[in-house]
XYZ file of C-alpha atoms in Angstrom:
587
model
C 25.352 -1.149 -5.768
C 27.114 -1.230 -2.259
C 26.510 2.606 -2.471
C 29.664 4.250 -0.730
C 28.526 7.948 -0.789
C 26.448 6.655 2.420
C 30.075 6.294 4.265
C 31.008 9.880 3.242
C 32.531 11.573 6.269
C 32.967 8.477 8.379
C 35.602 8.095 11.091
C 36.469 6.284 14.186
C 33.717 7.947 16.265
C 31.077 6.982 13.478
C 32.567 3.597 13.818
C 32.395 3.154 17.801
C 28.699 4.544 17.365
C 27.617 1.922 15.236
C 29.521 -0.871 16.739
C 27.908 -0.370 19.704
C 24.498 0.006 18.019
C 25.607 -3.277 16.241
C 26.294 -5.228 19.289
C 22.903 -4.266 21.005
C 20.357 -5.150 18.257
C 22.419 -7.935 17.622
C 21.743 -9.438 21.321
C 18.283 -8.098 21.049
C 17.868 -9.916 17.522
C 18.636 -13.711 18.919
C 15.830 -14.274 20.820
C 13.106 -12.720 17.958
C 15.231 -14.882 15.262
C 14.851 -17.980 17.491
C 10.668 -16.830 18.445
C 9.814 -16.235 14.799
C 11.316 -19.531 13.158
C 9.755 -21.631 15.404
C 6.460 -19.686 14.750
C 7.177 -20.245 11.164
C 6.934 -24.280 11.979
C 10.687 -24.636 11.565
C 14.106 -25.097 13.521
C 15.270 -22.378 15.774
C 18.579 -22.572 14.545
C 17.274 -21.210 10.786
C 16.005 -17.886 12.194
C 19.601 -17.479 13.500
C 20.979 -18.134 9.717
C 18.916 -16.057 8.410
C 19.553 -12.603 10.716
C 23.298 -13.178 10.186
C 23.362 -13.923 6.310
C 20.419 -11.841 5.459
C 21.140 -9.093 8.102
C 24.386 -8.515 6.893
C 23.496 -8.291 3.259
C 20.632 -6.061 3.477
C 22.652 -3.459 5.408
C 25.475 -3.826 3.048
C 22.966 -3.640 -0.508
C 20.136 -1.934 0.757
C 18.746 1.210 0.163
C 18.265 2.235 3.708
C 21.742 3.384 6.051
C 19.918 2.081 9.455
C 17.895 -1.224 7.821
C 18.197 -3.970 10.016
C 17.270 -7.293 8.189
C 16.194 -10.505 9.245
C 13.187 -12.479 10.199
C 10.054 -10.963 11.143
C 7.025 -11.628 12.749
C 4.917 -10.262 9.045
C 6.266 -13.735 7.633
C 5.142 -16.332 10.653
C 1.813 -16.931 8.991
C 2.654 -17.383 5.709
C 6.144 -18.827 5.991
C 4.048 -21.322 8.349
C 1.472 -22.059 5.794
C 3.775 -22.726 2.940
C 5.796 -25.108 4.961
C 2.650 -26.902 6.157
C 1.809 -27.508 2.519
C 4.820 -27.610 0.406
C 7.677 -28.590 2.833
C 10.333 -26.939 4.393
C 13.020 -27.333 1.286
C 10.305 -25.908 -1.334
C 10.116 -23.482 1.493
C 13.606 -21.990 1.048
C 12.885 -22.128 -2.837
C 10.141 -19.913 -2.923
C 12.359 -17.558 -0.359
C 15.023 -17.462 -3.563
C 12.248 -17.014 -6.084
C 11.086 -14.204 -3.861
C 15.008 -12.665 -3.811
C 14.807 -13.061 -7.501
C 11.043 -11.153 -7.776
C 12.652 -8.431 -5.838
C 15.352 -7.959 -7.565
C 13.270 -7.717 -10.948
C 11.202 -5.039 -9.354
C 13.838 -2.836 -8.069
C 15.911 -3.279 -11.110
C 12.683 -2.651 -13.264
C 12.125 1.061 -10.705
C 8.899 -0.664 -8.924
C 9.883 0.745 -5.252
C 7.686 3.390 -5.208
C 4.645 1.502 -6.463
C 4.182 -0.124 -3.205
C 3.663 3.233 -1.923
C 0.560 3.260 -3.138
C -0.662 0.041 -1.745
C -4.174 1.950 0.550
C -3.199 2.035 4.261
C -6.802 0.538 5.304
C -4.729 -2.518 3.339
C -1.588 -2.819 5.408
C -3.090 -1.786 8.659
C -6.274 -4.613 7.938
C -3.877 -7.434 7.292
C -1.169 -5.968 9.633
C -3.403 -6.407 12.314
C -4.434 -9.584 11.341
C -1.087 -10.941 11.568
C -0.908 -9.725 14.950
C -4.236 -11.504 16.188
C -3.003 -14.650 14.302
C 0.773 -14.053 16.190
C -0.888 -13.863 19.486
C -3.050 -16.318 19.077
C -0.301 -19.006 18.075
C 1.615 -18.933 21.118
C -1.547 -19.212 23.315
C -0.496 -22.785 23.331
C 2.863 -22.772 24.161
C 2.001 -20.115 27.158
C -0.003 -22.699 28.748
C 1.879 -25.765 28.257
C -0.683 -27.895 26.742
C 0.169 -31.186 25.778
C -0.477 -33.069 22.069
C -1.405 -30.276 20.394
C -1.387 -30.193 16.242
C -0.803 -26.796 14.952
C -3.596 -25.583 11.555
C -3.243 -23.484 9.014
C -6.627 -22.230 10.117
C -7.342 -19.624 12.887
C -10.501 -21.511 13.538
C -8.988 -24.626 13.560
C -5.667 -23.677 16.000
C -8.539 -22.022 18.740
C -10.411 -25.226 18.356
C -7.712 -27.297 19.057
C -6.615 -25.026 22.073
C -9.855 -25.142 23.507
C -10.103 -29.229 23.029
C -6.673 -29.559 25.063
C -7.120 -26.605 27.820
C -7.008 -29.841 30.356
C -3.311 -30.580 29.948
C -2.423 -27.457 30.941
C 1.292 -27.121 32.626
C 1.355 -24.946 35.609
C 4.997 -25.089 35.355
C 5.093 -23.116 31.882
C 2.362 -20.634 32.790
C 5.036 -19.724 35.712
C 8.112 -19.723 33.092
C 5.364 -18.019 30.816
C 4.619 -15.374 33.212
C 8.028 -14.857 34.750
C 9.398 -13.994 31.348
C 6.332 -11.521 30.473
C 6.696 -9.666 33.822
C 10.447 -9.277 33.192
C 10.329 -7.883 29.498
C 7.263 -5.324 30.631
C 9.377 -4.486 33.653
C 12.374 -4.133 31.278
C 10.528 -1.696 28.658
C 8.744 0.251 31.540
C 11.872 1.390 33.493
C 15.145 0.393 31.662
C 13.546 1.135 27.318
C 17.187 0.733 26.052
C 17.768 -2.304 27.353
C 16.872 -5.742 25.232
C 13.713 -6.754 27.558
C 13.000 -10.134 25.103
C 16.491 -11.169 26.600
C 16.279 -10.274 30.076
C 12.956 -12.127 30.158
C 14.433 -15.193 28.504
C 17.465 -15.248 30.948
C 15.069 -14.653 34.034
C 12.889 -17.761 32.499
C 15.561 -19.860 31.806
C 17.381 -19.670 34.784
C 14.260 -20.480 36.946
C 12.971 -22.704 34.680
C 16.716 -24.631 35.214
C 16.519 -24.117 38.677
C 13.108 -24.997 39.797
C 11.139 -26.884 36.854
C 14.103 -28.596 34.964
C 12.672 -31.151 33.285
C 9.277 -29.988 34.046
C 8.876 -27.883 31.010
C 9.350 -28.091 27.039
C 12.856 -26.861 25.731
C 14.437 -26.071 22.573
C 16.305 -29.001 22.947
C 13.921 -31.177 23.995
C 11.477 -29.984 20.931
C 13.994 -29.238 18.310
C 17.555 -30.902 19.497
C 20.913 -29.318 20.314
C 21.464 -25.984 18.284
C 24.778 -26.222 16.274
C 27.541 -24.034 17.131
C 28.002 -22.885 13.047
C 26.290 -22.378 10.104
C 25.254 -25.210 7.867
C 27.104 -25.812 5.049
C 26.401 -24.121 1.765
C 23.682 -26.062 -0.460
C 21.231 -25.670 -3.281
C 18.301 -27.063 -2.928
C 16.928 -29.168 -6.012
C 14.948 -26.388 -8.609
C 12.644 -28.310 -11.036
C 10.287 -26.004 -13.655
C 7.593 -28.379 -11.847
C 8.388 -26.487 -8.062
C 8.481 -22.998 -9.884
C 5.578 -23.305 -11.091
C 3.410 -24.601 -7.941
C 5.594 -22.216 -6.216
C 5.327 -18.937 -7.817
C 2.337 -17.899 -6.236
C 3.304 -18.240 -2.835
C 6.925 -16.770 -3.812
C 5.070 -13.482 -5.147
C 3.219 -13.315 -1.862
C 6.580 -13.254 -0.145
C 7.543 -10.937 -2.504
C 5.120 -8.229 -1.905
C 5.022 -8.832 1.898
C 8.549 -8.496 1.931
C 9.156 -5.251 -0.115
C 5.760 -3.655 1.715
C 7.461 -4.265 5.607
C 11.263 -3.340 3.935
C 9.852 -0.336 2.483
C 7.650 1.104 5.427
C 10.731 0.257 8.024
C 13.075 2.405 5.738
C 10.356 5.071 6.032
C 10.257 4.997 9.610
C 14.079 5.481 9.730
C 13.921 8.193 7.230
C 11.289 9.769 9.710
C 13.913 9.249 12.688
C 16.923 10.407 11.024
C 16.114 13.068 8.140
C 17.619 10.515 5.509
C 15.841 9.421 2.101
C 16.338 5.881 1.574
C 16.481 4.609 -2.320
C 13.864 2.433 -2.365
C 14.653 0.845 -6.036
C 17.883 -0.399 -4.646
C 16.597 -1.224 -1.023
C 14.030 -4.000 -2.782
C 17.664 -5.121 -4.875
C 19.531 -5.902 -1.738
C 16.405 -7.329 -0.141
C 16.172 -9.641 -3.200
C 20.132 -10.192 -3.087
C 19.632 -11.510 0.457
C 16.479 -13.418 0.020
C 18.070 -15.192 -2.420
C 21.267 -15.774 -0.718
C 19.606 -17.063 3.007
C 18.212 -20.020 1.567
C 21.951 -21.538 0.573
C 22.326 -21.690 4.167
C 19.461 -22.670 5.633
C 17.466 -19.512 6.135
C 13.890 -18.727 6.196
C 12.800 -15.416 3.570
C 13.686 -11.634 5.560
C 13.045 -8.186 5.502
C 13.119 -5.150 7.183
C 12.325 -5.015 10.796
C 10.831 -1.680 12.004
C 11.223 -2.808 15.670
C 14.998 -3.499 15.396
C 15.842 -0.637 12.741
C 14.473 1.980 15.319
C 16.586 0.401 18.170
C 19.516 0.647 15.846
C 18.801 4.495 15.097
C 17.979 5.299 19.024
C 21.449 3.638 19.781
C 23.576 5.773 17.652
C 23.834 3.702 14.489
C 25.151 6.781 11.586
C 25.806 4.021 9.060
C 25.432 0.713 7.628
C 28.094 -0.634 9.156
C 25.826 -1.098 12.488
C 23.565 -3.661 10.480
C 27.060 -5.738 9.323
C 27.980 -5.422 12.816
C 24.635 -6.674 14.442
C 25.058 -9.824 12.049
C 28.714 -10.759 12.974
C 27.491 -10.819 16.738
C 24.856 -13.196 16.007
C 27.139 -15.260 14.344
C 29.609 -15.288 17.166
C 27.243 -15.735 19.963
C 25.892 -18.500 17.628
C 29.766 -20.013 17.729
C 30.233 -19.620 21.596
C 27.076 -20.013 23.297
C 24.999 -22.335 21.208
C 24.867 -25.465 23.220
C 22.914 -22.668 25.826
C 20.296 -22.149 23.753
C 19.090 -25.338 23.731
C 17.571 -25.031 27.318
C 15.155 -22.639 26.663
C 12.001 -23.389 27.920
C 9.062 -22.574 24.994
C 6.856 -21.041 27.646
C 9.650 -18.009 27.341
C 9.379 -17.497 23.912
C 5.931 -17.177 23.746
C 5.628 -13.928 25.902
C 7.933 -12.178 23.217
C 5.959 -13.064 20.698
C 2.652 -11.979 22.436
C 4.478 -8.743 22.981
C 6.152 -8.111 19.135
C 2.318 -9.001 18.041
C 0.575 -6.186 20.686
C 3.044 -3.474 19.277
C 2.582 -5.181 15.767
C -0.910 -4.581 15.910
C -1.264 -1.185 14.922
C -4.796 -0.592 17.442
C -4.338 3.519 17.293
C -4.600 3.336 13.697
C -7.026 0.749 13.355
C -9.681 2.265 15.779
C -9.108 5.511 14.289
C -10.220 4.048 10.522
C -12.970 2.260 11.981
C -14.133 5.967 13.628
C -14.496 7.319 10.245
C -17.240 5.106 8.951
C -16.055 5.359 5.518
C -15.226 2.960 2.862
C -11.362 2.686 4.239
C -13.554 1.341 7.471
C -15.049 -1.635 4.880
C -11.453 -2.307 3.481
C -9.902 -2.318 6.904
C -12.379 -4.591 8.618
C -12.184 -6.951 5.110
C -8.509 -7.140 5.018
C -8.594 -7.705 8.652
C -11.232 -10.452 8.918
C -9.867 -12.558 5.688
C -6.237 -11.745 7.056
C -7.114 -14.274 10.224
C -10.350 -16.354 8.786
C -8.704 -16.963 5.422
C -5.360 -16.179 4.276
C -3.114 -13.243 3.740
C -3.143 -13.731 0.136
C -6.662 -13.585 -0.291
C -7.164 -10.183 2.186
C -4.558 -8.823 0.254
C -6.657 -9.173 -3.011
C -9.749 -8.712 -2.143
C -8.697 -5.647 0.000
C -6.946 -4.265 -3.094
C -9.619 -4.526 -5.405
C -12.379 -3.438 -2.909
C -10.408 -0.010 -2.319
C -9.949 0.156 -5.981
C -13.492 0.579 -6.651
C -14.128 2.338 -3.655
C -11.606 4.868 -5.197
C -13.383 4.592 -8.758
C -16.782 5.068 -7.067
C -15.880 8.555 -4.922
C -13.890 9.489 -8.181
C -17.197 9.471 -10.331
C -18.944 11.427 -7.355
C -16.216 13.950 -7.934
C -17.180 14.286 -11.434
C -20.155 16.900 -12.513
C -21.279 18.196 -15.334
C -23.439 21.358 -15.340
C -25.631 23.293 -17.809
C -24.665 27.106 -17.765
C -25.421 30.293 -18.912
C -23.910 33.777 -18.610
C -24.380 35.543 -15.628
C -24.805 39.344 -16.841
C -23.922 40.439 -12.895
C -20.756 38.451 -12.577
C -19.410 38.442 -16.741
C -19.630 34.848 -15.607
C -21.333 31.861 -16.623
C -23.322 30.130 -13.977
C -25.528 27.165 -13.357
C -28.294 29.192 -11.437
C -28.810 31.149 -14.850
C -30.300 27.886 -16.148
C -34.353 27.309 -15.915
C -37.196 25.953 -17.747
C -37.606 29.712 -18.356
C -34.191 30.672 -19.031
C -32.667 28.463 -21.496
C -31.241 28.967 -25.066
C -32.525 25.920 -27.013
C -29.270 26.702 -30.149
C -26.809 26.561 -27.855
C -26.219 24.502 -24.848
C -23.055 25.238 -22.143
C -21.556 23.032 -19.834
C -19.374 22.603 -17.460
C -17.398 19.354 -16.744
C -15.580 19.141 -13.951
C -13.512 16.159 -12.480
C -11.695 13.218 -14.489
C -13.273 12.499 -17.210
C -13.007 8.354 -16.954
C -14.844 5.018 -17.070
C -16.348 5.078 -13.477
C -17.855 9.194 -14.684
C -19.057 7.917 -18.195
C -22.384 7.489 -16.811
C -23.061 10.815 -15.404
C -21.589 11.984 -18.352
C -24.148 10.713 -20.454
C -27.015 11.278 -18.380
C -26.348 14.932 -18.110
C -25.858 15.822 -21.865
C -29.273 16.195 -23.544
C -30.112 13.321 -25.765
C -30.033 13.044 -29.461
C -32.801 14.407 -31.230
C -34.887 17.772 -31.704
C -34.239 18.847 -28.201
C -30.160 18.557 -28.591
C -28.891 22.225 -29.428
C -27.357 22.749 -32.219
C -24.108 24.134 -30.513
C -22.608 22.387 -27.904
C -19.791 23.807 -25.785
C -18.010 22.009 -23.284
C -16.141 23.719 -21.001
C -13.373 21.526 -20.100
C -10.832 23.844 -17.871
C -11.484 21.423 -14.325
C -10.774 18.497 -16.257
C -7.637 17.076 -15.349
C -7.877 13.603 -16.875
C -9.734 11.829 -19.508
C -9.196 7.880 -20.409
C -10.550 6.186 -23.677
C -14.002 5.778 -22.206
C -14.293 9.517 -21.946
C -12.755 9.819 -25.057
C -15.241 7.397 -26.369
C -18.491 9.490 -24.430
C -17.162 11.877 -27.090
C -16.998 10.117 -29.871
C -20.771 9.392 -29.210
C -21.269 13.102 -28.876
C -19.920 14.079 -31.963
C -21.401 11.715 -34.126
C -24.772 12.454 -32.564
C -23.972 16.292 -33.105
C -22.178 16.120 -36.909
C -25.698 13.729 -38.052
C -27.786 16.369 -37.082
C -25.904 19.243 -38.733
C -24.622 20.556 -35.283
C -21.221 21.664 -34.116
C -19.133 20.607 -30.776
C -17.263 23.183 -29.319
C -14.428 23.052 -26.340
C -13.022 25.108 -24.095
C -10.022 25.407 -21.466
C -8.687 22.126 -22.483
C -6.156 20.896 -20.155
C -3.022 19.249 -21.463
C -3.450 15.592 -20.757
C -7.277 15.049 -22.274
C -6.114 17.233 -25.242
C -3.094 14.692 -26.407
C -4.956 11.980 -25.731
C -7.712 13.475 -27.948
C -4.671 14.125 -30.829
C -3.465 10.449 -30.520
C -6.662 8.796 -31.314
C -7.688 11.301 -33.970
C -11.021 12.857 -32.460
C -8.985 16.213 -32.722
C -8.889 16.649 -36.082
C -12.203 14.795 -36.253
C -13.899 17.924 -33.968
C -11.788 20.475 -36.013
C -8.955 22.642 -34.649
C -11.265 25.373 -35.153
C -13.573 24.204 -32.616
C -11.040 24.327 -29.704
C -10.811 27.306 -27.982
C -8.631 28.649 -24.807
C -11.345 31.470 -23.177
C -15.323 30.110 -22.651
C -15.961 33.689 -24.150
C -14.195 33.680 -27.282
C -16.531 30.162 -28.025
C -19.574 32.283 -27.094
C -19.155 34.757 -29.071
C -18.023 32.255 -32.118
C -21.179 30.112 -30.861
C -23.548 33.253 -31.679
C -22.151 34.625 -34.657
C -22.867 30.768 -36.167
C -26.235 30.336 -35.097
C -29.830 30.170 -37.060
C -30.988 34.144 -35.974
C -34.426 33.247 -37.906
C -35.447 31.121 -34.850
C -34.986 33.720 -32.441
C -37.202 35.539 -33.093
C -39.824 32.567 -32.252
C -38.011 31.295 -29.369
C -40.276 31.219 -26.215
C -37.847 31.963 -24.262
C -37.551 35.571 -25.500
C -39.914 38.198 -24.044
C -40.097 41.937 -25.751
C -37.908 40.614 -28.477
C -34.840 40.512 -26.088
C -33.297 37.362 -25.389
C -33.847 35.389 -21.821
C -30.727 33.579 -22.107
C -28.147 36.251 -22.906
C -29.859 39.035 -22.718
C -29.322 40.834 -25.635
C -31.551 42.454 -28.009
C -32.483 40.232 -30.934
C -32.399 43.245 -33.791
C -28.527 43.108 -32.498
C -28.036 39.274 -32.825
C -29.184 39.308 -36.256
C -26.867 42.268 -37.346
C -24.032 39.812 -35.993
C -22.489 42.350 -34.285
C -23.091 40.477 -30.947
C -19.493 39.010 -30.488
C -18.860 42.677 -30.057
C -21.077 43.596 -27.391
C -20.045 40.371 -25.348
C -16.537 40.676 -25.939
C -16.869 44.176 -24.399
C -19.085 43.124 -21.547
C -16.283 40.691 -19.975
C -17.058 37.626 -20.912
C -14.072 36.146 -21.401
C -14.666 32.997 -19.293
């Protein structure tokens, strides 16, 4: 599990690398812990627990050498909603039930199924946690007084607008002190922690010059204790799983989508492969084990696992690291933390949601003007009007049948005829004057599934004294067929074996033909009738045909035939396969 082939070839330099590494994400991670479990509508003190048990577990378990764990700001709307609702202890129970979900699915090899979640999806409700981030802390940048925080969007700028009045001048100045010195800090110092040099330049002129005048962590939340809480279960009933198990999937899926794009992003950085199977098993393993102590759900933090990787981290041993220096500026300098002013901590957030928000790519999907446009601006728009679980879904399901929709444009199906110029057989050969009415070619091309049946259908002549007798399908660009294509078939056959006529295929490709073994239409079209070359079916197409109606067939002109341009006299001495086979067509 613990995975010790990622320590291969590590000595004391590897060790001073990620030590220091360790040390600065860990400063850099107290702050953002603090900022996001407030945001979350809980104690400061909890985000804390939860980087230094969760942090340390997820860099021990994971899948990822240079994952950095903890909370993030992905979880502040939902973590917030659920607590709103359900309560802060039912809040750490669906955290474990989420642990547990993500153990399941790496245990059960689901990693790499969440790489196929569309990117109009994560982007849309990515950037609709941002908006909803940003938006949240509007309040506490202004200092207004008696506000009630709403699950809503609508609701929280309502109630920012009703209390604009009680604006604090004071904590716009601690606001914009703190903002100025993390821009500053990014601008012209980028390895240094700029969320904690604006919180220490806040603080200490908040102390100085507005002490008493502003709202503190201590004066909101109480003194932070210097230690973790003790260990504790929190009462599981059947009752709370079930009116929790929706909300724990949610966490869930959130959770293994940011953990599994932030191990991407390192593997980009470094040249590593994470193991995503066992990543979403240490994710679980911590999610489960956070709670016991207090702590809010975690995952992967792309922000902090880069800073690791710039820093020098080489192994997982940086992650442990950055967790035992949480926990032992948690033991030495609590009682400090409880004098910082709220004004500072909204800045930080404002800033983690603008590089959150992913703007490039979400201005770049809207350019296109495609259907990943309509998903984006859906997921998006439900992300802050409605609810991240709702985006999610709906934004799933809309790309799904966007994807089913350009799949059946994909799919054609063509009426042919051989080319005598090119030994070819090509659509262009096919007219109201150029036709064979015995036997009727086509080419399908493009998955043969439930959102092509209907072009499928539409194309093949219907049933009755126009349908040839013969009817080959060449099936060579035909990588897939489900069991509505298989049924279109079935149809086809019937139709064909009532009337005394014959279906023919050619070029098969591997999946449609097992697929047409397993349900039995194989044996039901006749091994016979399967053929690898277009040309070999031609020639066993002519050799099989009534030669009595040729000879009436409109479309022949000085007894020779329009559509394959042969003499008749020869098609009826059935020595026709011959002449083709020589001529090339082998199709």
């Amino acid at each position: 599990m613990i995975g010790w082939g990622r320590f291969e070839g590590y000595s004391l330099a590897s060790l001073r690398k990620d030590v220091i590494s360790g040390i600065i994400v860990g400063v850099i991670a107290i702050p953002l812990g603090m900022a996001f479990a407030i945001a979350s509508g809980v104690k400061p003190e909890y985000g804390i627990y939860t980087t230094i048990i969760a942090g340390i577990l997820i860099s021990l378990l994971g899948g990822s050498k240079f994952q950095i764990g903890g909370p993030t700001g992905a979880f502040i709307p939902i973590l917030f909603a659920i607590g709103m609702q359900y309560g802060y202890e039912n809040l750490l129970i669906a955290g474990m039930m989420a642990g547990v979900i993500l153990v399941l699915m790496g245990i059960l090899r689901l990693g790499v199924l969440i790489k196929f979640i569309p990117k109009p999806v994560t982007i849309g409700f990515t950037a609709g946690i941002a908006v909803i981030i940003f938006s949240g802390q509007i309040g506490s940048f202004l200092g207004l007084q008696g506000m009630k925080r709403h699950e809503g969007f609508v609701d929280n700028m309502r109630e920012i607008g009703q209390h604009l009045s009680t604006a604090n001048m004071y904590s716009i100045l601690t606001a914009v002190v703190c903002l100025a010195a993390v821009l500053l800090t990014l601008h012209f110092a980028p390895k240094v922690p700029g969320s904690l040099i604006g919180l220490l330049c806040a603080t200490v002129m908040a102390v100085l010059f507005f002490n008493g005048k502003v709202a503190t962590i201590g004066s909101a939340y109480g003194e932070i204790p210097g230690t973790l809480p003790s260990f504790h279960i929190p009462l599981i009933t059947w009752e709370r799983i079930k009116s929790l198990i929706r909300p724990a999937f949610v966490i869930a899926m959130l959770g293994a989508i940011e953990s599994l794009l932030s191990a991407v992003v390192a593997d980009g950085m470094t040249g590593e492969r994470h193991n995503s199977n066992r990543e979403l098993i240490g994710q679980g393993i911590a999610n489960i084990a956070a709670p016991l102590f207090g702590g809010i759900p975690a995952t992967g933090a792309i922000a902090r696992t880069a800073t690791n990787i710039k820093n020098g981290a080489v192994s997982p041993v940086s992650g442990i690291v950055h967790g035992v220096v949480v926990f032992l500026i948690l033991l030495l300098l609590a009682p400090y933390a409880s004098t910082i002013p709220l004004a500072a901590m909204a800045p930080i957030l404002m800033v983690v949601a603008w590089n959150m928000s992913e703007r490039k790519e979400f201005l770049h999907l809207l350019k296109t003007r495609t259907g990943d446009s309509l998903v984006l601006v859906t997921t998006f728009l439900l992300t802050v009007f409605a609810d991240l679980t709702l985006a999610v879904e709906v934004g799933l399901v809309l790309a799904v049948v966007l994807f089913v929709k350009r799949m059946g444009e994909v799919h054609r199906v063509s009426k042919v005829l051989p080319d005598p110029s090119s030994v070819k057989v090509e659509a262009h050969m096919v007219s109201e004057h150029h036709d064979c009415p015995q036997i009727g070619i086509y080419n399908v091309e493009g998955p043969l599934f439930f959102g092509a049946a209907y072009r499928f259908d539409n194309t093949l002549p219907e049933p009755g004294a126009g349908q040839p007798g013969i009817i080959l399908l060449r099936m060579g660009k035909v990588p897939l067929m489900d069991t509505t294509g298989e049924a279109n078939l079935v149809t086809l056959v019937k139709q064909l074996h009532a009337s005394g006529g014959t279906l023919m295929i050619s070029g098969i490709q591997s999946q449609p033909l097992e697929l047409l073994k397993r349900t039995g239409l194989y044996d039901q079209i006749g091994e016979e009738q399967f053929y690898e070359h277009t040309g070999e079916a031609i020639n066993q197409a002519l050799g099989a045909i009534d030669y009595g109606k040729c000879a009436g067939c409109r479309h022949a002109a000085f007894r020779e035939c329009s559509a394959f341009s042969l003499p008749i006299e020869i098609r009826q001495q059935r020595v026709v396969a011959g002449q083709i086979k020589r001529g090339g067509l082998e199709v």
